[in-house]
Amino acid sequence: MEIQLKNDKPAVGNQVFLIAATAALRQLPLNENELAYVQAKLTDAPGLLTLNRLGRWIFIVAIDGGKAQNQQVELWRRRGNELAAIAKKEKIRAIEIHAADTGKGPLLAFAEGLALGNYAFTKYFTDGQAKQQYLSEVTLVHGDIAPADIERLKAIIDSVTLVRDMVNEPVVSLNALKLAERFGEMGREAGFTTEVLHQNQIESLRMGGLLAVNKGSIDPATFSILEWKPETALNSRPIILVGKGVVFDTGGLSLKPTPQSMDYMKSDMAGGAAVAGVIYLAARLKLPLYLMALVPATDNRPDGNAITPGDVITMHNGTTVEVLNTDAEGRLILADALSFARNYHPDLVIDVATLTGSAAMALSTQGIAGMGSAGAETMARLQQAGDEVYERVVEFPLWDEYDEMIKSDIADVKNIGSREAGAITAGKFLQRFTAYPWVHLDIAGPSFLPSADHYRPKGGSGTGVRLLFRFLENYVESIRPKADKLE
Ligand code: BES
Ligand code: MN
Ligand code: ZN
């Protein structure tokens, strides 16, 4: 889908008008009957109204007032997605979107929802469904929109699309090596660097957690290091994003049952894909921050030599772990990446992982479980960004008492707690491998959807990309020297 910008208002083709107050309806190309009809309808139930003029479409869109600002923005995104559905059904190819009296914020949000909702993973259909992306030309008409706004929107859509594609790709065509290759391609396109550590280097670095999970795999593990370090960077020590890259999680010898459990586990690299998507966005939009992403990747499978319940392993930082459940593999590979992150003396480390069913049980697909040691201000900023982009974060506690639950009889720590507080004991496990301000985001619930939720399609959602990019943009604004600000 091509999104473009126009600053004048020639009335042609299919048009969408976004309305804040019904008074704005008078400016629209409607006759008296239509005006009365639209006015009555929108007053009764604000939403998306369709007028079909023999093949030429006019849509008039309003939202419920009286909600919080971030919820109103979200309603515009959802209305945009409704248009995507109609466009698909009616085979509409091109459309012009006008902000009648709403300003550019709602227009950009509407376009974002439209483009995000227009996503489909079609590469494996052999009957040409891939070509059924009808809406191919979207023109935004508003004098206040700058070309940079459009570039930003396009980059966000492209990033979320790339991430969704990776999450939806099955392991047969996306193993750890292929995942690393995709990061390399993204880097070449956007301008960040990717270094991939291979099996022998991972062995030399004694990444015992990643190697243990990889023991049951016939494919080698990878450890990808993505870097975006512009000359304009406002920070001298990096912000590091760490993403879980389990390309398929069978559970290993602690095998998962298939229905509603193992069957979606191609998505267990969603955190790794998301952090790559954030670096991609930062590079494409030249965000003035020094950023890195670390993605340890492997599949988790049972095999003759697979890691076995009861095994004790030694991690990258020397900690010993009693592995009592091979299905708690994410924390093992992340722990090595978190220890490794220390080499870069980071300002802040945020890990993103489909880590526990427990987080999904607590929040379903609507929320991300956040926890960490970075302090209240960082958590508040993440939650603020989450509210803005509607990838909401709720804080879970990392109280000392939970450490008791992961004490091992024979090693420094064990890799499972009990059923209770499973998302938290996973976080407590990770915390032992951090020595800097750190936040853990468990995206197990929202990363892969069993059915579409507005502009988030069934399957890979791209969760984490918009959240973290907004967080970083807001961070830039907060530290940018005041003189630089153009107000
Ligand atoms: N990848 C899963 C977590 C998961 C569950 C992600 C559902 C997405 C949807 C993770 O590796 C896992 O298996 N966690 C176990 C941990 C347990 C054995 C301590 C879980 O949550 O059941
Ligand atoms: Mn698992
Ligand atoms: Zn997993």
Short mmCIF file of C-alpha atoms and ligand atoms in Angstrom, two decimals:
data_model
loop_
_atom_site.label_atom_id
_atom_site.label_comp_id
_atom_site.label_asym_id
_atom_site.label_seq_id
_atom_site.Cartn_x
_atom_site.Cartn_y
_atom_site.Cartn_z
CA MET A 1 0.00 0.00 0.00
CA GLU A 2 1.39 3.38 -1.01
CA ILE A 3 0.74 6.32 1.31
CA GLN A 4 1.26 9.76 -0.12
CA LEU A 5 0.69 13.37 0.80
CA LYS A 6 -1.20 16.18 -0.88
CA ASN A 7 -1.70 19.70 0.43
CA ASP A 8 -4.48 21.00 -1.77
CA LYS A 9 -7.99 19.62 -2.01
CA PRO A 10 -9.08 18.71 -5.52
CA ALA A 11 -12.28 16.71 -5.15
CA VAL A 12 -11.92 13.54 -7.20
CA GLY A 13 -12.35 9.81 -6.70
CA ASN A 14 -13.15 8.13 -3.41
CA GLN A 15 -12.98 10.32 -0.36
CA VAL A 16 -12.95 9.98 3.40
CA PHE A 17 -13.76 12.91 5.67
CA LEU A 18 -12.83 12.85 9.33
CA ILE A 19 -15.18 14.94 11.44
CA ALA A 20 -14.77 16.29 14.97
CA ALA A 21 -17.94 18.42 15.18
CA THR A 22 -21.07 18.02 13.06
CA ALA A 23 -20.74 21.69 12.06
CA ALA A 24 -17.91 20.59 9.77
CA LEU A 25 -20.39 18.58 7.71
CA ARG A 26 -21.52 21.78 5.99
CA GLN A 27 -18.16 22.06 4.18
CA LEU A 28 -18.55 18.62 2.63
CA PRO A 29 -19.86 17.93 -0.87
CA LEU A 30 -23.28 16.74 0.34
CA ASN A 31 -26.75 17.74 -0.76
CA GLU A 32 -29.41 18.76 1.77
CA ASN A 33 -30.88 15.24 2.08
CA GLU A 34 -27.51 13.64 2.56
CA LEU A 35 -26.52 16.27 5.07
CA ALA A 36 -29.62 15.66 7.18
CA TYR A 37 -29.11 11.90 6.99
CA VAL A 38 -25.43 12.04 7.93
CA GLN A 39 -26.08 14.53 10.73
CA ALA A 40 -28.77 12.35 12.27
CA LYS A 41 -26.72 9.16 11.94
CA LEU A 42 -23.54 10.55 13.41
CA THR A 43 -25.31 12.23 16.28
CA ASP A 44 -27.00 8.97 17.10
CA ALA A 45 -23.94 6.72 16.80
CA PRO A 46 -20.56 8.20 15.84
CA GLY A 47 -18.70 5.86 13.51
CA LEU A 48 -17.94 5.25 9.87
CA LEU A 49 -20.73 6.17 7.44
CA THR A 50 -20.74 5.07 3.83
CA LEU A 51 -22.31 6.93 0.91
CA ASN A 52 -22.04 5.15 -2.42
CA ARG A 53 -22.51 7.36 -5.44
CA LEU A 54 -22.63 4.84 -8.25
CA GLY A 55 -19.11 3.58 -7.89
CA ARG A 56 -17.67 6.65 -6.20
CA TRP A 57 -17.37 6.28 -2.48
CA ILE A 58 -17.67 8.85 0.25
CA PHE A 59 -17.01 7.92 3.85
CA ILE A 60 -17.67 10.18 6.78
CA VAL A 61 -16.05 9.27 10.05
CA ALA A 62 -16.57 10.52 13.57
CA ILE A 63 -15.64 9.09 16.95
CA ASP A 64 -17.23 9.11 20.38
CA GLY A 65 -16.10 12.19 22.26
CA GLY A 66 -15.51 12.37 25.97
CA LYS A 67 -12.82 9.72 26.19
CA ALA A 68 -9.24 10.14 27.32
CA GLN A 69 -6.92 11.52 24.63
CA ASN A 70 -5.10 8.22 24.03
CA GLN A 71 -8.40 6.35 23.72
CA GLN A 72 -9.65 8.85 21.16
CA VAL A 73 -6.50 8.34 19.11
CA GLU A 74 -7.06 4.60 19.35
CA LEU A 75 -10.66 5.03 18.13
CA TRP A 76 -9.34 6.82 15.03
CA ARG A 77 -6.97 3.90 14.38
CA ARG A 78 -9.88 1.48 14.73
CA ARG A 79 -12.05 3.49 12.35
CA GLY A 80 -9.16 3.37 9.89
CA ASN A 81 -9.16 -0.39 10.18
CA GLU A 82 -12.91 -0.47 9.50
CA LEU A 83 -12.25 1.33 6.25
CA ALA A 84 -9.57 -1.25 5.39
CA ALA A 85 -12.19 -3.99 5.78
CA ILE A 86 -14.71 -2.19 3.56
CA ALA A 87 -12.06 -1.43 0.95
CA LYS A 88 -11.17 -5.09 0.79
CA LYS A 89 -14.78 -6.19 0.49
CA GLU A 90 -15.67 -3.57 -2.10
CA LYS A 91 -12.37 -3.80 -3.96
CA ILE A 92 -11.59 -0.13 -3.52
CA ARG A 93 -8.12 0.66 -4.82
CA ALA A 94 -7.50 4.33 -4.20
CA ILE A 95 -8.78 6.76 -1.61
CA GLU A 96 -8.19 10.31 -0.41
CA ILE A 97 -8.47 11.04 3.27
CA HIS A 98 -9.35 14.55 4.42
CA ALA A 99 -9.32 15.86 7.95
CA ALA A 100 -12.38 18.11 7.70
CA ASP A 101 -11.90 19.77 11.08
CA THR A 102 -9.90 17.26 13.12
CA GLY A 103 -6.30 18.31 12.54
CA LYS A 104 -3.44 16.08 11.56
CA GLY A 105 -3.25 13.84 14.67
CA PRO A 106 -6.50 11.99 13.97
CA LEU A 107 -5.67 11.83 10.27
CA LEU A 108 -2.32 10.15 10.90
CA ALA A 109 -3.88 7.79 13.46
CA PHE A 110 -6.66 6.88 11.03
CA ALA A 111 -4.11 6.18 8.31
CA GLU A 112 -2.03 4.11 10.73
CA GLY A 113 -5.01 1.92 11.66
CA LEU A 114 -5.95 1.63 8.00
CA ALA A 115 -2.47 0.49 6.98
CA LEU A 116 -1.92 -1.82 9.98
CA GLY A 117 -5.34 -3.40 9.40
CA ASN A 118 -4.60 -3.89 5.72
CA TYR A 119 -1.90 -6.48 6.56
CA ALA A 120 -2.19 -10.05 5.38
CA PHE A 121 0.34 -12.89 5.37
CA THR A 122 -0.28 -14.20 1.88
CA LYS A 123 3.02 -15.58 0.63
CA TYR A 124 1.96 -19.22 0.82
CA PHE A 125 -1.30 -18.93 -1.11
CA THR A 126 -0.86 -20.32 -4.59
CA ASP A 127 -4.11 -18.94 -6.05
CA GLY A 128 -3.14 -15.30 -6.32
CA GLN A 129 -4.66 -14.11 -3.05
CA ALA A 130 -1.44 -12.21 -2.52
CA LYS A 131 -2.57 -9.79 -5.20
CA GLN A 132 -5.85 -9.09 -3.45
CA GLN A 133 -4.41 -6.16 -1.53
CA TYR A 134 -6.94 -3.86 -3.13
CA LEU A 135 -6.27 -0.66 -1.29
CA SER A 136 -3.02 0.33 -2.90
CA GLU A 137 -3.11 4.12 -3.03
CA VAL A 138 -3.89 6.23 0.03
CA THR A 139 -3.57 9.99 -0.16
CA LEU A 140 -3.63 12.14 2.96
CA VAL A 141 -4.83 15.68 2.45
CA HIS A 142 -3.94 18.14 5.17
CA GLY A 143 -1.91 21.32 5.04
CA ASP A 144 -0.21 20.68 8.37
CA ILE A 145 1.18 17.28 7.51
CA ALA A 146 4.87 17.41 6.68
CA PRO A 147 6.69 14.92 4.44
CA ALA A 148 8.50 13.77 7.61
CA ASP A 149 5.15 12.72 9.13
CA ILE A 150 4.51 10.50 6.12
CA GLU A 151 8.03 9.05 6.21
CA ARG A 152 7.57 8.23 9.87
CA LEU A 153 4.20 6.59 9.28
CA LYS A 154 5.52 4.53 6.37
CA ALA A 155 8.54 3.38 8.35
CA ILE A 156 6.33 2.28 11.24
CA ILE A 157 4.04 0.34 8.91
CA ASP A 158 7.01 -1.27 7.15
CA SER A 159 8.62 -2.25 10.44
CA VAL A 160 5.45 -3.76 11.90
CA THR A 161 4.88 -5.60 8.61
CA LEU A 162 8.41 -7.06 8.61
CA VAL A 163 8.01 -8.16 12.23
CA ARG A 164 4.58 -9.71 11.65
CA ASP A 165 5.97 -11.55 8.63
CA MET A 166 8.82 -13.01 10.71
CA VAL A 167 6.45 -14.07 13.49
CA ASN A 168 4.06 -15.69 11.02
CA GLU A 169 6.85 -17.51 9.19
CA PRO A 170 7.00 -21.18 10.23
CA VAL A 171 10.20 -22.69 11.60
CA VAL A 172 10.67 -24.84 8.49
CA SER A 173 11.59 -21.65 6.64
CA LEU A 174 12.80 -19.50 9.54
CA ASN A 175 15.34 -21.25 11.73
CA ALA A 176 17.90 -19.39 13.83
CA LEU A 177 20.24 -18.81 10.89
CA LYS A 178 17.49 -17.52 8.64
CA LEU A 179 16.26 -15.21 11.37
CA ALA A 180 19.75 -13.72 11.64
CA GLU A 181 19.84 -13.36 7.84
CA ARG A 182 16.60 -11.41 7.92
CA PHE A 183 18.08 -9.04 10.47
CA GLY A 184 21.01 -8.56 8.09
CA GLU A 185 18.63 -7.71 5.24
CA MET A 186 16.75 -5.25 7.41
CA GLY A 187 20.05 -3.65 8.38
CA ARG A 188 21.19 -3.28 4.78
CA GLU A 189 17.91 -1.63 3.90
CA ALA A 190 17.68 0.72 6.88
CA GLY A 191 21.36 1.36 7.59
CA PHE A 192 22.18 -0.44 10.84
CA THR A 193 24.87 -3.09 11.28
CA THR A 194 24.30 -6.73 12.17
CA GLU A 195 26.98 -9.02 13.51
CA VAL A 196 26.03 -12.67 13.87
CA LEU A 197 27.86 -14.88 16.34
CA HIS A 198 27.76 -18.52 15.23
CA GLN A 199 27.85 -21.79 17.13
CA ASN A 200 31.65 -21.89 17.66
CA GLN A 201 31.72 -18.30 18.92
CA ILE A 202 28.75 -18.99 21.19
CA GLU A 203 30.72 -21.95 22.55
CA SER A 204 33.85 -19.84 23.06
CA LEU A 205 31.78 -17.30 24.96
CA ARG A 206 30.42 -20.15 27.11
CA MET A 207 26.82 -19.11 26.64
CA GLY A 208 25.67 -22.15 28.57
CA GLY A 209 21.99 -21.24 28.52
CA LEU A 210 21.77 -20.80 24.76
CA LEU A 211 23.90 -23.91 24.17
CA ALA A 212 21.76 -25.98 26.55
CA VAL A 213 18.52 -25.09 24.77
CA ASN A 214 20.18 -25.72 21.41
CA LYS A 215 21.36 -29.24 22.38
CA GLY A 216 18.17 -30.86 21.12
CA SER A 217 18.28 -29.00 17.80
CA ILE A 218 19.82 -30.16 14.56
CA ASP A 219 20.26 -26.48 13.56
CA PRO A 220 23.01 -24.27 14.97
CA ALA A 221 22.17 -21.42 17.36
CA THR A 222 22.86 -17.79 16.47
CA PHE A 223 23.42 -14.68 18.54
CA SER A 224 22.68 -11.51 16.58
CA ILE A 225 24.11 -8.14 17.57
CA LEU A 226 22.35 -5.21 15.90
CA GLU A 227 23.76 -1.73 16.23
CA TRP A 228 22.53 1.74 15.35
CA LYS A 229 25.13 4.31 16.36
CA PRO A 230 24.58 7.63 14.58
CA GLU A 231 26.97 10.55 14.92
CA THR A 232 24.04 12.55 16.23
CA ALA A 233 23.53 10.21 19.20
CA LEU A 234 22.59 12.07 22.36
CA ASN A 235 23.69 9.22 24.64
CA SER A 236 27.24 7.86 24.88
CA ARG A 237 26.40 4.50 26.48
CA PRO A 238 23.92 2.40 24.53
CA ILE A 239 20.34 1.54 25.25
CA ILE A 240 20.23 -2.20 24.62
CA LEU A 241 17.14 -4.16 23.60
CA VAL A 242 17.28 -7.91 24.13
CA GLY A 243 14.77 -10.16 22.35
CA LYS A 244 13.89 -13.81 22.84
CA GLY A 245 14.55 -15.66 19.58
CA VAL A 246 13.15 -19.15 20.12
CA VAL A 247 12.21 -19.95 16.53
CA PHE A 248 10.09 -22.85 17.72
CA ASP A 249 9.29 -23.99 21.23
CA THR A 250 8.20 -27.62 21.51
CA GLY A 251 9.00 -27.48 25.22
CA GLY A 252 11.91 -29.87 24.66
CA LEU A 253 11.76 -33.06 26.71
CA SER A 254 9.20 -31.28 28.93
CA LEU A 255 7.11 -31.48 25.77
CA LYS A 256 4.13 -29.19 25.33
CA PRO A 257 0.74 -30.66 24.46
CA THR A 258 -0.13 -29.61 20.89
CA PRO A 259 -3.65 -28.06 20.88
CA GLN A 260 -3.63 -24.35 21.82
CA SER A 261 -0.14 -24.69 23.16
CA MET A 262 2.63 -25.99 20.93
CA ASP A 263 0.74 -25.22 17.74
CA TYR A 264 1.46 -21.46 17.84
CA MET A 265 5.02 -21.71 19.07
CA LYS A 266 6.56 -20.55 15.80
CA SER A 267 5.80 -17.16 17.37
CA ASP A 268 8.27 -17.66 20.23
CA MET A 269 10.77 -15.35 18.51
CA ALA A 270 8.32 -12.44 18.56
CA GLY A 271 10.45 -10.54 21.07
CA GLY A 272 13.55 -10.96 18.94
CA ALA A 273 11.68 -9.84 15.83
CA ALA A 274 10.25 -6.84 17.70
CA VAL A 275 13.61 -5.51 18.92
CA ALA A 276 15.00 -5.84 15.38
CA GLY A 277 11.95 -3.90 14.17
CA VAL A 278 12.75 -1.11 16.63
CA ILE A 279 16.37 -0.82 15.47
CA TYR A 280 15.13 -0.84 11.87
CA LEU A 281 12.81 2.05 12.64
CA ALA A 282 15.47 3.99 14.52
CA ALA A 283 17.85 3.62 11.58
CA ARG A 284 15.30 4.47 8.91
CA LEU A 285 14.18 7.56 10.78
CA LYS A 286 17.69 8.45 11.99
CA LEU A 287 16.74 8.58 15.64
CA PRO A 288 19.59 10.35 17.48
CA LEU A 289 20.26 7.56 19.96
CA TYR A 290 22.94 4.92 20.28
CA LEU A 291 20.98 1.66 20.31
CA MET A 292 21.77 -2.02 20.19
CA ALA A 293 19.71 -5.18 20.02
CA LEU A 294 20.84 -8.65 21.09
CA VAL A 295 18.89 -11.69 19.89
CA PRO A 296 19.91 -15.17 21.04
CA ALA A 297 18.16 -17.66 18.76
CA THR A 298 17.54 -21.39 18.55
CA ASP A 299 14.65 -23.81 18.42
CA ASN A 300 13.79 -25.85 21.52
CA ARG A 301 13.25 -29.55 20.75
CA PRO A 302 13.48 -32.98 22.29
CA ASP A 303 16.21 -35.19 20.86
CA GLY A 304 18.69 -37.85 21.89
CA ASN A 305 21.03 -35.25 23.25
CA ALA A 306 18.46 -32.69 24.41
CA ILE A 307 18.87 -30.87 27.73
CA THR A 308 17.21 -33.04 30.34
CA PRO A 309 15.22 -32.18 33.47
CA GLY A 310 17.65 -32.25 36.38
CA ASP A 311 20.66 -31.14 34.35
CA VAL A 312 22.82 -28.45 35.88
CA ILE A 313 24.32 -25.98 33.43
CA THR A 314 26.80 -23.12 33.76
CA MET A 315 25.73 -19.84 32.26
CA HIS A 316 27.79 -17.18 30.43
CA ASN A 317 28.40 -15.30 33.70
CA GLY A 318 29.30 -18.46 35.65
CA THR A 319 25.98 -18.85 37.48
CA THR A 320 24.87 -22.48 37.76
CA VAL A 321 21.26 -23.36 36.92
CA GLU A 322 19.33 -26.51 37.71
CA VAL A 323 17.07 -27.05 34.71
CA LEU A 324 13.97 -28.70 36.10
CA ASN A 325 11.73 -27.92 33.16
CA THR A 326 13.12 -27.71 29.64
CA ASP A 327 10.07 -25.69 28.61
CA ALA A 328 11.34 -22.76 30.69
CA GLU A 329 13.94 -22.19 27.96
CA GLY A 330 13.41 -18.53 27.19
CA ARG A 331 14.94 -17.37 30.46
CA LEU A 332 18.02 -19.53 29.79
CA ILE A 333 18.87 -17.91 26.47
CA LEU A 334 17.89 -14.42 27.65
CA ALA A 335 20.03 -14.72 30.77
CA ASP A 336 23.15 -15.21 28.64
CA ALA A 337 22.24 -12.22 26.49
CA LEU A 338 21.64 -10.11 29.60
CA SER A 339 25.05 -11.03 31.06
CA PHE A 340 26.66 -10.35 27.69
CA ALA A 341 24.99 -6.90 27.54
CA ARG A 342 27.14 -5.84 30.48
CA ASN A 343 30.18 -5.62 28.18
CA TYR A 344 28.67 -2.52 26.58
CA HIS A 345 28.09 -0.62 29.86
CA PRO A 346 24.53 0.19 28.87
CA ASP A 347 22.45 3.09 30.18
CA LEU A 348 19.37 0.87 30.12
CA VAL A 349 18.50 -2.65 28.98
CA ILE A 350 14.97 -3.67 28.00
CA ASP A 351 14.25 -7.28 27.17
CA VAL A 352 11.17 -8.34 25.21
CA ALA A 353 10.04 -11.95 25.34
CA THR A 354 7.14 -14.33 24.88
CA LEU A 355 8.25 -15.71 28.21
CA THR A 356 5.37 -17.17 30.20
CA GLY A 357 1.87 -18.53 29.83
CA SER A 358 1.40 -16.91 33.22
CA ALA A 359 1.61 -13.38 31.74
CA ALA A 360 -0.88 -14.40 29.06
CA MET A 361 -3.21 -15.86 31.70
CA ALA A 362 -3.06 -12.63 33.71
CA LEU A 363 -3.57 -10.16 30.85
CA SER A 364 -4.76 -12.11 27.81
CA THR A 365 -3.94 -10.40 24.51
CA GLN A 366 -4.52 -6.89 25.86
CA GLY A 367 -1.48 -6.23 27.97
CA ILE A 368 2.25 -6.57 28.42
CA ALA A 369 3.63 -7.57 31.82
CA GLY A 370 6.45 -5.16 32.69
CA MET A 371 8.86 -5.46 35.59
CA GLY A 372 12.40 -4.50 36.41
CA SER A 373 14.98 -2.51 38.30
CA ALA A 374 15.19 0.62 36.15
CA GLY A 375 13.08 2.63 38.55
CA ALA A 376 9.67 4.23 38.66
CA GLU A 377 10.39 6.96 36.12
CA THR A 378 11.44 4.56 33.37
CA MET A 379 8.48 2.29 34.06
CA ALA A 380 6.15 5.31 33.99
CA ARG A 381 7.63 6.40 30.64
CA LEU A 382 7.12 2.93 29.21
CA GLN A 383 3.55 2.89 30.43
CA GLN A 384 3.01 6.37 28.99
CA ALA A 385 4.33 5.23 25.59
CA GLY A 386 2.21 2.08 25.88
CA ASP A 387 -0.94 4.12 26.49
CA GLU A 388 -0.12 6.37 23.54
CA VAL A 389 0.33 3.57 21.01
CA TYR A 390 -2.13 1.26 22.76
CA GLU A 391 0.34 -1.49 23.59
CA ARG A 392 -0.31 -1.17 27.26
CA VAL A 393 2.12 -2.19 29.99
CA VAL A 394 1.14 -3.17 33.52
CA GLU A 395 3.80 -3.40 36.20
CA PHE A 396 4.35 -6.63 38.10
CA PRO A 397 6.39 -6.61 41.33
CA LEU A 398 9.85 -8.12 41.73
CA TRP A 399 9.77 -8.36 45.51
CA ASP A 400 12.72 -10.11 47.18
CA GLU A 401 10.44 -12.77 48.64
CA TYR A 402 9.86 -14.28 45.20
CA ASP A 403 13.54 -15.28 45.07
CA GLU A 404 12.67 -18.08 47.49
CA MET A 405 10.58 -19.72 44.79
CA ILE A 406 13.53 -20.28 42.45
CA LYS A 407 16.05 -21.54 45.02
CA SER A 408 17.65 -24.82 43.97
CA ASP A 409 18.84 -27.58 46.31
CA ILE A 410 21.93 -28.23 44.24
CA ALA A 411 22.73 -25.11 42.16
CA ASP A 412 22.69 -21.31 42.40
CA VAL A 413 19.16 -21.13 41.03
CA LYS A 414 16.55 -23.31 39.30
CA ASN A 415 14.72 -22.41 36.13
CA ILE A 416 11.15 -22.79 37.41
CA GLY A 417 9.11 -21.68 40.39
CA SER A 418 5.65 -23.01 41.13
CA ARG A 419 2.45 -22.35 39.20
CA GLU A 420 1.78 -19.18 41.14
CA ALA A 421 3.37 -15.91 40.01
CA GLY A 422 4.99 -17.62 37.01
CA ALA A 423 5.61 -14.38 35.09
CA ILE A 424 7.28 -12.89 38.16
CA THR A 425 9.55 -15.83 38.98
CA ALA A 426 10.68 -15.76 35.34
CA GLY A 427 11.48 -12.07 35.83
CA LYS A 428 13.29 -12.82 39.10
CA PHE A 429 15.40 -15.41 37.29
CA LEU A 430 16.40 -12.85 34.63
CA GLN A 431 17.12 -10.19 37.24
CA ARG A 432 20.04 -12.26 38.57
CA PHE A 433 21.83 -11.72 35.24
CA THR A 434 21.40 -7.94 35.12
CA ALA A 435 23.76 -5.36 36.62
CA TYR A 436 22.37 -2.12 35.17
CA PRO A 437 18.97 -0.43 34.96
CA TRP A 438 16.74 -3.05 33.40
CA VAL A 439 13.13 -3.68 32.34
CA HIS A 440 11.62 -7.00 31.30
CA LEU A 441 8.54 -7.01 29.04
CA ASP A 442 6.63 -10.29 28.82
CA ILE A 443 4.62 -10.16 25.57
CA ALA A 444 3.34 -13.77 25.66
CA GLY A 445 -0.30 -12.60 25.57
CA PRO A 446 -0.45 -9.97 22.81
CA SER A 447 2.32 -11.15 20.45
CA PHE A 448 0.25 -13.70 18.53
CA LEU A 449 -3.53 -13.36 18.37
CA PRO A 450 -6.01 -16.24 18.09
CA SER A 451 -8.38 -13.88 16.24
CA ALA A 452 -8.16 -10.35 14.86
CA ASP A 453 -8.52 -7.47 17.29
CA HIS A 454 -9.29 -4.31 15.30
CA TYR A 455 -6.13 -3.42 13.33
CA ARG A 456 -4.14 -6.23 14.94
CA PRO A 457 -4.69 -9.22 12.65
CA LYS A 458 -4.98 -12.86 13.62
CA GLY A 459 -1.46 -14.26 14.10
CA GLY A 460 1.65 -12.14 14.56
CA SER A 461 0.77 -8.67 15.85
CA GLY A 462 4.12 -6.89 15.90
CA THR A 463 3.69 -6.08 19.60
CA GLY A 464 6.58 -4.13 21.08
CA VAL A 465 7.68 -2.28 17.96
CA ARG A 466 5.42 0.74 18.28
CA LEU A 467 5.71 0.70 22.07
CA LEU A 468 9.49 0.80 22.21
CA PHE A 469 9.91 3.17 19.31
CA ARG A 470 7.51 5.65 20.93
CA PHE A 471 9.32 5.22 24.23
CA LEU A 472 12.62 6.05 22.52
CA GLU A 473 11.17 9.01 20.62
CA ASN A 474 9.79 10.42 23.86
CA TYR A 475 13.15 9.78 25.50
CA VAL A 476 14.90 11.80 22.78
CA GLU A 477 12.50 14.67 23.39
CA SER A 478 13.21 14.54 27.11
CA ILE A 479 17.00 14.72 26.77
CA ARG A 480 17.38 16.82 23.63
CA PRO A 481 19.09 20.16 24.44
CA LYS A 482 16.36 22.77 24.68
CA ALA A 483 17.97 25.04 22.04
CA ASP A 484 17.49 22.32 19.43
CA LYS A 485 13.78 22.26 19.85
CA LEU A 486 11.80 23.94 17.12
CA GLU A 487 8.64 25.20 18.72
N1 BES B 1 7.17 -19.74 25.03
C1 BES B 1 6.58 -20.15 26.25
C2 BES B 1 5.62 -19.13 26.83
C3 BES B 1 4.38 -18.82 26.05
C4 BES B 1 3.17 -19.41 26.39
C5 BES B 1 4.38 -17.88 25.04
C6 BES B 1 2.02 -19.07 25.70
C7 BES B 1 3.23 -17.57 24.34
C8 BES B 1 2.05 -18.16 24.68
C9 BES B 1 7.67 -20.40 27.30
O1 BES B 1 8.87 -20.86 26.81
C10 BES B 1 7.16 -21.45 28.21
O2 BES B 1 6.99 -22.55 27.77
N2 BES B 1 6.93 -21.10 29.46
C11 BES B 1 6.45 -22.00 30.42
C12 BES B 1 7.30 -21.85 31.66
C13 BES B 1 7.03 -22.88 32.71
C14 BES B 1 7.48 -24.24 32.24
C15 BES B 1 7.76 -22.49 33.97
C16 BES B 1 5.01 -21.65 30.72
O3 BES B 1 4.70 -20.45 30.81
O4 BES B 1 4.20 -22.55 30.81
MN MN B 2 8.91 -22.97 26.64
ZN ZN B 3 9.31 -20.37 24.88
#
